CSV table of C-alpha atoms and ligand atoms in Angstrom, one decimal:
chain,number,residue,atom,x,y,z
A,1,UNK,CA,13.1,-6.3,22.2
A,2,UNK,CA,13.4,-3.4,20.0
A,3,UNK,CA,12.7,-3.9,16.1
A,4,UNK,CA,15.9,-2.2,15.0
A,5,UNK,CA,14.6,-1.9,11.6
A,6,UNK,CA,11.2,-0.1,12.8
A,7,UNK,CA,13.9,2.7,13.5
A,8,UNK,CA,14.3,5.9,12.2
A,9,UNK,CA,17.8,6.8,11.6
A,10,UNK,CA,17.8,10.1,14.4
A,11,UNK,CA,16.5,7.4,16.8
A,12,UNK,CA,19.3,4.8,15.5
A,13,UNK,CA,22.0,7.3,16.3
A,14,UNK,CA,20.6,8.1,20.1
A,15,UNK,CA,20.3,4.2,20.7
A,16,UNK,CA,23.7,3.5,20.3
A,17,UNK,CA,24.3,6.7,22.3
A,18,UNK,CA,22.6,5.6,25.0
A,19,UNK,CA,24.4,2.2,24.2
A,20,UNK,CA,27.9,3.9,24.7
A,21,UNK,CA,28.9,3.9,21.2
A,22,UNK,CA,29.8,6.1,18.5
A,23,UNK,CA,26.9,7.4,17.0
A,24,UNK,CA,28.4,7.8,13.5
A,25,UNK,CA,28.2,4.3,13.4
A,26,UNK,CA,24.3,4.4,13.0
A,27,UNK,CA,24.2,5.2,9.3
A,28,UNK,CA,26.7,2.4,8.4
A,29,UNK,CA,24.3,0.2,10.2
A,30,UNK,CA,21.4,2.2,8.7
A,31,UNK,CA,22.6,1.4,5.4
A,32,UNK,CA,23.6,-2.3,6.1
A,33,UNK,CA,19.9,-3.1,6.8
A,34,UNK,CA,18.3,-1.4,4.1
A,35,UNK,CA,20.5,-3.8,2.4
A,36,UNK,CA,18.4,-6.1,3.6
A,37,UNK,CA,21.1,-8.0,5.3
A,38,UNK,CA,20.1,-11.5,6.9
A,39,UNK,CA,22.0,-11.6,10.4
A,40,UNK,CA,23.7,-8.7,11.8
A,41,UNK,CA,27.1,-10.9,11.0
A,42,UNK,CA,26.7,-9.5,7.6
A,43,UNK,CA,27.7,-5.9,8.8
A,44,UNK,CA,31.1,-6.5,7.9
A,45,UNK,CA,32.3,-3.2,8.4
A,46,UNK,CA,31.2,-3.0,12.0
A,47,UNK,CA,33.2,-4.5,14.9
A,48,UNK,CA,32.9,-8.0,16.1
A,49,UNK,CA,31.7,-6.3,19.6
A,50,UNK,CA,29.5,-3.9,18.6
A,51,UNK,CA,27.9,-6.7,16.2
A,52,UNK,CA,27.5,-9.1,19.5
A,53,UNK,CA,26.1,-5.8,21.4
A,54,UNK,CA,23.4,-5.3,18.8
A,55,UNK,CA,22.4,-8.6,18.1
A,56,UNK,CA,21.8,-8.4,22.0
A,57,UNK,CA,19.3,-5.3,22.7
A,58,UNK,CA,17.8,-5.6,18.9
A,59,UNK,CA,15.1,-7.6,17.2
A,60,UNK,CA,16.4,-8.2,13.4
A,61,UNK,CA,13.0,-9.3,11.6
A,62,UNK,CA,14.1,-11.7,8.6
A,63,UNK,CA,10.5,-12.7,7.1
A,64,UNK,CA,10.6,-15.8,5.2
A,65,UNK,CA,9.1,-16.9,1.7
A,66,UNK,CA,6.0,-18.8,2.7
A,67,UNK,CA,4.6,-18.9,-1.1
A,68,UNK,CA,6.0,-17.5,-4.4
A,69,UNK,CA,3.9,-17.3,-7.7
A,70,UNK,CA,5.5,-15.9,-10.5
A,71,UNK,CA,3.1,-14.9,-13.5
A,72,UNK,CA,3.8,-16.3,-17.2
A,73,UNK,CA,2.1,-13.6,-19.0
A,74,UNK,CA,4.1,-10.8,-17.9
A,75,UNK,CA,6.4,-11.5,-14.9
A,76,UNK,CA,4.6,-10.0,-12.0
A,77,UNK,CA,5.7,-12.0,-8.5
A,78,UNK,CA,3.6,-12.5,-6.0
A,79,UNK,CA,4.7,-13.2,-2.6
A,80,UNK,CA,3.1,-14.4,0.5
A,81,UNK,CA,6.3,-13.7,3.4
A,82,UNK,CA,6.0,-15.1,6.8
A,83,UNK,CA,6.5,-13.5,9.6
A,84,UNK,CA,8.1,-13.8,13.2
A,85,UNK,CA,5.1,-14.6,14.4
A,86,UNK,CA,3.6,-16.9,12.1
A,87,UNK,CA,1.4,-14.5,10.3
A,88,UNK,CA,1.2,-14.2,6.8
A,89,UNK,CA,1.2,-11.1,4.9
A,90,UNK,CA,1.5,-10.8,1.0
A,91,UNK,CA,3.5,-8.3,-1.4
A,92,UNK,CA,3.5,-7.9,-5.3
A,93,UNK,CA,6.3,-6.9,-7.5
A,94,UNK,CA,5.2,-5.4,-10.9
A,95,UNK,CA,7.1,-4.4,-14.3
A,96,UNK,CA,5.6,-1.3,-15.7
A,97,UNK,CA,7.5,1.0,-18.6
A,98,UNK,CA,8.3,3.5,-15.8
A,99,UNK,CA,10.0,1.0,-13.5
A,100,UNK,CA,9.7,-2.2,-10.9
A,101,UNK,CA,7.2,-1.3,-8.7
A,102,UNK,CA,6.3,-2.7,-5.2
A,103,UNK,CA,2.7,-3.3,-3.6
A,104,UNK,CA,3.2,-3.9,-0.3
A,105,UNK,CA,0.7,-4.4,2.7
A,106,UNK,CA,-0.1,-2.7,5.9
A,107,UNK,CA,-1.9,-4.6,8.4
A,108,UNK,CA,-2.2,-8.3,8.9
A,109,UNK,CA,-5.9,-8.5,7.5
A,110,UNK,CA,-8.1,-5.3,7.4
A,111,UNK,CA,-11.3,-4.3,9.3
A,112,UNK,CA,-13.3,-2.1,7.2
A,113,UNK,CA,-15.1,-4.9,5.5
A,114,UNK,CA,-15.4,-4.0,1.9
A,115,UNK,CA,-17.8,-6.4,0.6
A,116,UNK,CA,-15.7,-7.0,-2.4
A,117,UNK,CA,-12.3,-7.6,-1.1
A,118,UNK,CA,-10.5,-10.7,-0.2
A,119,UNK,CA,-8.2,-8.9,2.2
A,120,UNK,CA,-11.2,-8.0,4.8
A,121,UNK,CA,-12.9,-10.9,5.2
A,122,UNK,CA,-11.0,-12.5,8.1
A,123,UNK,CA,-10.8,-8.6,9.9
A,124,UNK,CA,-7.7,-7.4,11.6
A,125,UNK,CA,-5.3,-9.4,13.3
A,126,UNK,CA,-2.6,-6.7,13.4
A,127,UNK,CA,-1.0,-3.7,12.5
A,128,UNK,CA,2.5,-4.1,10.5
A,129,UNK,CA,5.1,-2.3,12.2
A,130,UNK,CA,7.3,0.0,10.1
A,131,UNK,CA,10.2,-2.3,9.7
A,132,UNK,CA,8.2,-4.9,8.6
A,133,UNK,CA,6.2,-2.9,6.0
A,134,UNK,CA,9.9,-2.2,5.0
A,135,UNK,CA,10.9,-5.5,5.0
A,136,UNK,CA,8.1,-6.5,2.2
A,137,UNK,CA,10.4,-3.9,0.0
A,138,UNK,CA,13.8,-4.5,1.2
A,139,UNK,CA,13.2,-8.9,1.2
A,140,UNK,CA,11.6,-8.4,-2.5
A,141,UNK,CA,14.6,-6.4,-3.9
A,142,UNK,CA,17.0,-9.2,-2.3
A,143,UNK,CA,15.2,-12.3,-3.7
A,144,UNK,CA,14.6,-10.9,-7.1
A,145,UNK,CA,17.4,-9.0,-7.6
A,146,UNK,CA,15.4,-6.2,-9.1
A,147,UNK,CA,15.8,-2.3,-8.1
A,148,UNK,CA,12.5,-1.5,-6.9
A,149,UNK,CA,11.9,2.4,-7.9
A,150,UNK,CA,8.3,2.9,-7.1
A,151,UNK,CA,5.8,2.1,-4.4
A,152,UNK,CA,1.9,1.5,-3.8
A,153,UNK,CA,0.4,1.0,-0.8
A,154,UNK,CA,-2.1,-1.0,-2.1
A,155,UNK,CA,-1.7,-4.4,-0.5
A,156,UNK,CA,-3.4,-5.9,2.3
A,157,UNK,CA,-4.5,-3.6,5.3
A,158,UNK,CA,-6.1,-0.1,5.1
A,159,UNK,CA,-2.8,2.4,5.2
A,160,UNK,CA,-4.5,5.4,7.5
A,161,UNK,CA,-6.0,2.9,10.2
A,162,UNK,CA,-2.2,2.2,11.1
A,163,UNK,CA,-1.1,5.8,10.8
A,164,UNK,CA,1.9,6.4,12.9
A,165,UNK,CA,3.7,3.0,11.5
A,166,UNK,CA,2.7,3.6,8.1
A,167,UNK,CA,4.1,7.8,7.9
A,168,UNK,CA,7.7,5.8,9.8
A,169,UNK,CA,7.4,3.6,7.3
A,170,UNK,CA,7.6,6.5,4.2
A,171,UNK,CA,10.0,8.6,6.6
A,172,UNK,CA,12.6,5.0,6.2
A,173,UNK,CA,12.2,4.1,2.6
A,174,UNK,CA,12.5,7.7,1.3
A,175,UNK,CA,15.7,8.4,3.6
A,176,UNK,CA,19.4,8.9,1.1
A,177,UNK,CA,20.9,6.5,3.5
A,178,UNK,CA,18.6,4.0,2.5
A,179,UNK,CA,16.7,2.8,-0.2
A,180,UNK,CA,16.1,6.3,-1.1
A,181,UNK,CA,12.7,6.2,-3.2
A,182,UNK,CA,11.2,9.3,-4.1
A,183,UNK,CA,8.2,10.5,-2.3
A,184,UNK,CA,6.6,11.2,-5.7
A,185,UNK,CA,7.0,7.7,-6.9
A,186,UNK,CA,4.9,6.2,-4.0
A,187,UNK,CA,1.3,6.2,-3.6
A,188,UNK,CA,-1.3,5.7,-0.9
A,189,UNK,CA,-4.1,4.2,-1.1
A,190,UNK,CA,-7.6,4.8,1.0
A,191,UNK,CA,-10.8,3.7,1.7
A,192,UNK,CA,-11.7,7.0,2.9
A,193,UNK,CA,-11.3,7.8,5.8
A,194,UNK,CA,-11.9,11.1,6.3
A,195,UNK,CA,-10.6,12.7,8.6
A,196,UNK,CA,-6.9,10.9,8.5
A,197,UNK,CA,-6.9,12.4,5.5
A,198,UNK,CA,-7.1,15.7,6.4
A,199,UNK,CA,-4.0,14.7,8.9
A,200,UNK,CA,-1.9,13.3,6.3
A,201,UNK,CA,-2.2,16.5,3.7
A,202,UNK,CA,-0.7,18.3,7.3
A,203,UNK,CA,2.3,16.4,6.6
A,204,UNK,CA,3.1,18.2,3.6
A,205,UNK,CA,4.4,14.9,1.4
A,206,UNK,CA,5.0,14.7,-2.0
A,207,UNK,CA,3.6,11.2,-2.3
A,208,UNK,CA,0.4,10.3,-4.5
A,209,UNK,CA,-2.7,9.8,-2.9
A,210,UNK,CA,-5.3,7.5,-4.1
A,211,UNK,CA,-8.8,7.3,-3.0
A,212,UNK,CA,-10.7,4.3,-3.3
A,213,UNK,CA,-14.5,5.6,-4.6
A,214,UNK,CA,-15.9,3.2,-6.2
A,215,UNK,CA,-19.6,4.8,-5.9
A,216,UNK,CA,-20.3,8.4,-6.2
A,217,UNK,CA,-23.8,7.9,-4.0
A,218,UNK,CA,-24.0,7.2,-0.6
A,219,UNK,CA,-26.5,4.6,-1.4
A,220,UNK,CA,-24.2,2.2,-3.6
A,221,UNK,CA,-21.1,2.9,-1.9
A,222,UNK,CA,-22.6,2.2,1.7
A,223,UNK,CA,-23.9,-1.3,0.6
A,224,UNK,CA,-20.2,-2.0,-0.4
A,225,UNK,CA,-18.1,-0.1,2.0
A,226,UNK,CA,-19.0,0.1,5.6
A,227,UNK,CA,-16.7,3.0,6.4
A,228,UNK,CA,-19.3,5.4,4.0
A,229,UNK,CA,-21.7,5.2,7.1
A,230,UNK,CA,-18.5,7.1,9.3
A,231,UNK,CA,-17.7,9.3,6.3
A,232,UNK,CA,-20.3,9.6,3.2
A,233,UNK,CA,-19.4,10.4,0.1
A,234,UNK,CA,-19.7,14.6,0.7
A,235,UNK,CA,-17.4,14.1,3.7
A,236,UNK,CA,-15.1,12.1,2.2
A,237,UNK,CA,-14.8,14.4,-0.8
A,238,UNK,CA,-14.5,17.5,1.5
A,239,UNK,CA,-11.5,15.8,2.7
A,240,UNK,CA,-9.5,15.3,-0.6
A,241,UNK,CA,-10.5,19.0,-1.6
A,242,UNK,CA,-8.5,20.1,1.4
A,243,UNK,CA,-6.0,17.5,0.4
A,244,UNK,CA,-5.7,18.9,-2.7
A,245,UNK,CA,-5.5,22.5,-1.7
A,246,UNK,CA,-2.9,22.0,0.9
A,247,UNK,CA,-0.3,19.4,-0.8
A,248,UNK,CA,-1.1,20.7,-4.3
A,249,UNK,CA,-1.1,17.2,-5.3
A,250,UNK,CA,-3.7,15.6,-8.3
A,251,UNK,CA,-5.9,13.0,-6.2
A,252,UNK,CA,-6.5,9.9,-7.7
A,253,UNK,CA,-9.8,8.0,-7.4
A,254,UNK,CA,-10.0,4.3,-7.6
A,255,UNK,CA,-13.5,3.5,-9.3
A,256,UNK,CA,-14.1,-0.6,-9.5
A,257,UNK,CA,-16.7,-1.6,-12.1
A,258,UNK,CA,-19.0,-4.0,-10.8
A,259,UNK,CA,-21.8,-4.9,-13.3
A,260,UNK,CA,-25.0,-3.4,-12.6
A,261,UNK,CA,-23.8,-2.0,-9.4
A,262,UNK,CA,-20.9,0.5,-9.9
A,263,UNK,CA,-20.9,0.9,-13.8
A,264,UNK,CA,-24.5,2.6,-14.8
A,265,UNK,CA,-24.2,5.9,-16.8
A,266,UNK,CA,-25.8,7.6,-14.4
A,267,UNK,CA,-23.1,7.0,-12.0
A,268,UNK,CA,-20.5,8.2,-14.6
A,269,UNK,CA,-22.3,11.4,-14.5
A,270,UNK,CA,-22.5,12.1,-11.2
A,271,UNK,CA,-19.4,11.3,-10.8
A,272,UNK,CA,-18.4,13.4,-13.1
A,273,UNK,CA,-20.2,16.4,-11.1
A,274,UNK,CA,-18.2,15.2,-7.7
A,275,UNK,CA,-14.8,15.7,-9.6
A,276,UNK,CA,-15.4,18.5,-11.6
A,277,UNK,CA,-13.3,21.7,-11.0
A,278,UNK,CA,-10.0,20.2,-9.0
A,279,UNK,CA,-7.6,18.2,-11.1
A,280,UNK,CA,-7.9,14.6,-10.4
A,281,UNK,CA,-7.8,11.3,-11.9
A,282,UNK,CA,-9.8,8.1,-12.1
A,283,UNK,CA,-8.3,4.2,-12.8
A,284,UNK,CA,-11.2,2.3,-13.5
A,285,UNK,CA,-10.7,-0.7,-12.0
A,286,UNK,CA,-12.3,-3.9,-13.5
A,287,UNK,CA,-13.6,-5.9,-10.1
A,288,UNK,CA,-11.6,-9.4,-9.6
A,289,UNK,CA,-14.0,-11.5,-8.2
A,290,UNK,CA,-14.1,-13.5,-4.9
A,291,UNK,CA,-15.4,-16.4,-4.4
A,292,UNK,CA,-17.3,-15.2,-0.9
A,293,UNK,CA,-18.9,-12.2,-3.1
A,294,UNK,CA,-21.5,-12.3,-5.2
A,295,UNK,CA,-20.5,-8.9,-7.0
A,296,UNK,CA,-19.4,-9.3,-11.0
A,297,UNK,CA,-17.6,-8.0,-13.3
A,298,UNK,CA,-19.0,-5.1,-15.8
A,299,UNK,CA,-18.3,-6.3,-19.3
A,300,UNK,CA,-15.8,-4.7,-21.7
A,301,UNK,CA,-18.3,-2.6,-23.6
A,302,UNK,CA,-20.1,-0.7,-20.1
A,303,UNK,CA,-16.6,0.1,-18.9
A,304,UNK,CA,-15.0,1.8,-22.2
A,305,UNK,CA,-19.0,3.8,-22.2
A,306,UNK,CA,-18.1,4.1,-18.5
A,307,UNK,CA,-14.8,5.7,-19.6
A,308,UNK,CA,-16.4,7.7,-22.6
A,309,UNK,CA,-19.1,9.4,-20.5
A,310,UNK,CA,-16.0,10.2,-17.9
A,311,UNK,CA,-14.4,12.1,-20.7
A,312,UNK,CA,-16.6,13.6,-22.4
A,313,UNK,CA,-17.5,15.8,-18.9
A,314,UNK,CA,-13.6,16.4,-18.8
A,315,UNK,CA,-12.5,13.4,-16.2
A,316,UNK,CA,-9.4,12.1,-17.2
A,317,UNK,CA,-9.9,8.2,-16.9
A,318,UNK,CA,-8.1,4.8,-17.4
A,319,UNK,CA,-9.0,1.3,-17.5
A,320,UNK,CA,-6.6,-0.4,-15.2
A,321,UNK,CA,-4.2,-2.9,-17.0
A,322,UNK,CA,-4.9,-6.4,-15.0
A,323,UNK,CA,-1.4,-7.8,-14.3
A,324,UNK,CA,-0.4,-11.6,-12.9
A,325,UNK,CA,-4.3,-12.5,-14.5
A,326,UNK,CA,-2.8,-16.1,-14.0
A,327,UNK,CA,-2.0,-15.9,-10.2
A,328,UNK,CA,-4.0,-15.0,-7.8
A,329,UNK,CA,-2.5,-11.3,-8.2
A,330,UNK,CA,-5.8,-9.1,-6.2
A,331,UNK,CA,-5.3,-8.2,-3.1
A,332,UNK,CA,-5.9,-10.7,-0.3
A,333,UNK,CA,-6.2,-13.3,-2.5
A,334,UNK,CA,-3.0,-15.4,-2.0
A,335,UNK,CA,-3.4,-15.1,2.0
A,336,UNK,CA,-7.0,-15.9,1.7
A,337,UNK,CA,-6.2,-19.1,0.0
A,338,UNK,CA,-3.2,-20.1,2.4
A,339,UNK,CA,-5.7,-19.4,5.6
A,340,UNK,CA,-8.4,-21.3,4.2
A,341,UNK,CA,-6.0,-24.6,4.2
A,342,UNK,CA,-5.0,-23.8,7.3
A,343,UNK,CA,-6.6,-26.2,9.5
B,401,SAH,N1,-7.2,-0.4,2.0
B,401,SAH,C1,-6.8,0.4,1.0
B,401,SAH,C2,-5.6,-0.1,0.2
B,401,SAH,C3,-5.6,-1.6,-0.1
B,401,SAH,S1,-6.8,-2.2,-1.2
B,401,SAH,C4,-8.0,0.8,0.1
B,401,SAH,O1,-9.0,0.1,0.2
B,401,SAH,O2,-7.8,1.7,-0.7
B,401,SAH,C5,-6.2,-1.7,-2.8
B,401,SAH,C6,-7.3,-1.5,-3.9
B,401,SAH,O3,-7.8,-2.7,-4.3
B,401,SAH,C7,-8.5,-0.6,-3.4
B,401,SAH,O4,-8.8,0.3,-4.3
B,401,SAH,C8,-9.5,-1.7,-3.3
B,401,SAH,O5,-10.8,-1.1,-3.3
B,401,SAH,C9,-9.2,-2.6,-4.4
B,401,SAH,N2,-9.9,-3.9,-4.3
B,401,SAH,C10,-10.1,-4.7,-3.3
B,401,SAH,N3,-10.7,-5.8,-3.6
B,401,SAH,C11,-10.9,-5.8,-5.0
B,401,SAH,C12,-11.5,-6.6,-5.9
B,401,SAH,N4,-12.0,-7.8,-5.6
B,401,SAH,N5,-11.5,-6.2,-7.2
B,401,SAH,C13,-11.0,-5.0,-7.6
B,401,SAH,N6,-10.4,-4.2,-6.7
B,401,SAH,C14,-10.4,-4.5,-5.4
B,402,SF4,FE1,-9.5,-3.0,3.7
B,402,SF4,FE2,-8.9,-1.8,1.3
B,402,SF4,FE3,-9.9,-4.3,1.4
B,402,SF4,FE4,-11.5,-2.3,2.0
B,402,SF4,S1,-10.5,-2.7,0.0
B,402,SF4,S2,-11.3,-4.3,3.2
B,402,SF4,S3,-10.1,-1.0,3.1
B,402,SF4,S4,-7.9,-3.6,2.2
């Protein structure tokens, strides 16, 4: 059965063509499950019959709260939502000055083994479908309350290795009939692959997009990130050059700090050297460890020199605020710890 919320609203409207009905009625439903509304008996402005007659061709995907952690020290939820078919995928709502903001995920599990993250140790199981990327946004709005006004993909999953679902998935929550979030207050995040890239600055969005570096030489970033060996570091910045160049949008780089790894000065000036000349950004992120990695932490005092010897070349750079540091707030941590006691 069709997802009815993996649907855009043109393909909405020829459904219930083809179904016989009116097709104005498709951005009343359109809107009604944005709302995210439970059972299609909520649509109370829609006919009994044509309630009954969608329930009947269409899949209405309801995920359910399988875990909820809600942070002390500054409010940040954390939710781990169960799906139709038992899988578990996890979402985080943040408080910032400029507004609720939603990390959502993409894919049940990842596979580009980053050796640092949480999220790719298991692989891929699956790719989220659109509707239920948007159901991590639309379920977190209704259980908190909260208006959510900005988005990062930034959760589990890596974004461009579900392409198609994941540009639906932008085309839905940025559509006036819905949620309507601006393309400028949601962000992408990438491991880098190249060449996806390039595809998405063909798209022409307004949307941020944020590359996850972490090394500036192929020699570090390769012992950490597989996909370097597909598309090194000279590729991958040949990519967000013509990224930049065709969307006009600053790129931001993700840079974790790993002690003796990721944070030596020579590292902040080559880095320097790869960014210098196109307007970018880099959020220094400090590494969250996992227990299955035996990567730490830089301390304090090498990631302010980090930040000093960014800036002093001209990078723009900031140290990434840790939020939720009492719940297990990093990305594929929650899931990780509900698989593990699975028997
Ligand atoms: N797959 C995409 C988006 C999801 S990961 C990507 O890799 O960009 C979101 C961010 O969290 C990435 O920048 C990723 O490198 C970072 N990340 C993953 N594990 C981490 C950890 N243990 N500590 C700090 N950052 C981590
Ligand atoms: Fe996947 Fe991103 Fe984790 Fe790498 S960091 S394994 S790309 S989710």
């Amino acid at each position: 059965m069709t997802e009815i919320k993996s649907l855009t609203l043109e393909e909405l409207k020829s459904a219930l063509k083809d179904m016989g009905e009116k097709p104005f009625r498709a951005g009343q439903i359109f809107k009604w499950l944005h709302e995210g509304v439970q059972s299609f008996e909520e649509m109370s402005n829609i006919s009994k019959e044509l309630r009954a007659k969608l329930a009947e061709h269409f899949l209405l995907t309801v995920p359910e709260v399988a875990c909820k952690q809600v942070s002390q020290v500054d409010g940040t939820v954390k939710y781990l939502w169960k799906m139709r078919d038992g899988d578990c995928v996890e979402s985080v709502l943040m408080h910032y000055e400029h507004g609720n903001t939603a990390c959502v995920s993409t894919q049940v599990g990842c596979r580009m083994g980053c050796k640092f993250c949480a999220s790719g140790l298991g692989g891929l199981k699956r790719h989220l479908s659109a509707g239920e990327i948007l159901d991590e946004v639309l379920f977190m709005q209704r259980d908190s309350g909260e208006k959510i006004n900005n988005i990062v993909l930034m959760g589990t999953g890596e974004p461009l290795d579900n392409y198609d679902n994941v540009l639906k998935f932008l085309n839905l929550v940025t559509r006036p009939e819905g949620i309507c979030i601006g393309q400028r207050h949601i962000s992408l995040s990438t491991s880098g692959i190249a060449d996806k890239i390039e595809k998405l600055a063909g798209e022409k969005l307004q949307i941020t997009l944020s590359v996850s570096l972490h090394a500036p030489d192929d020699e570090t970033r390769s012992s950490i990130m597989p996909v370097n060996d597909a598309y090194p570091v000279e590729r991958l910045m040949r990519a967000c050059n013509y990224y930049f160049d065709t969307t006009g949008r600053r790129i931001s780089y993700e840079y974790m700090m790993a002690r003796d790894k990721t944070d030596q000065p020579w590292q902040a000036e080559k880095l320097a050297k790869l960014l210098r000349g196109r307007p970018s950004h880099v959020n220094l992120i400090p590494l969250n460890e996992v227990a299955e990695s035996p990567l730490q932490p830089s301390t304090k005092e090498s990631v302010r020199r980090f930040q000093q010897a960014l800036e002093k070349r001209g990078v723009t750079a900031t140290v990434r605020r840790k939020l939720g540091p009492d719940i297990d707030a990093a990305c594929g941590q929650l899931r990780r710890r509900e698989l593990n006691q699975t028997p």
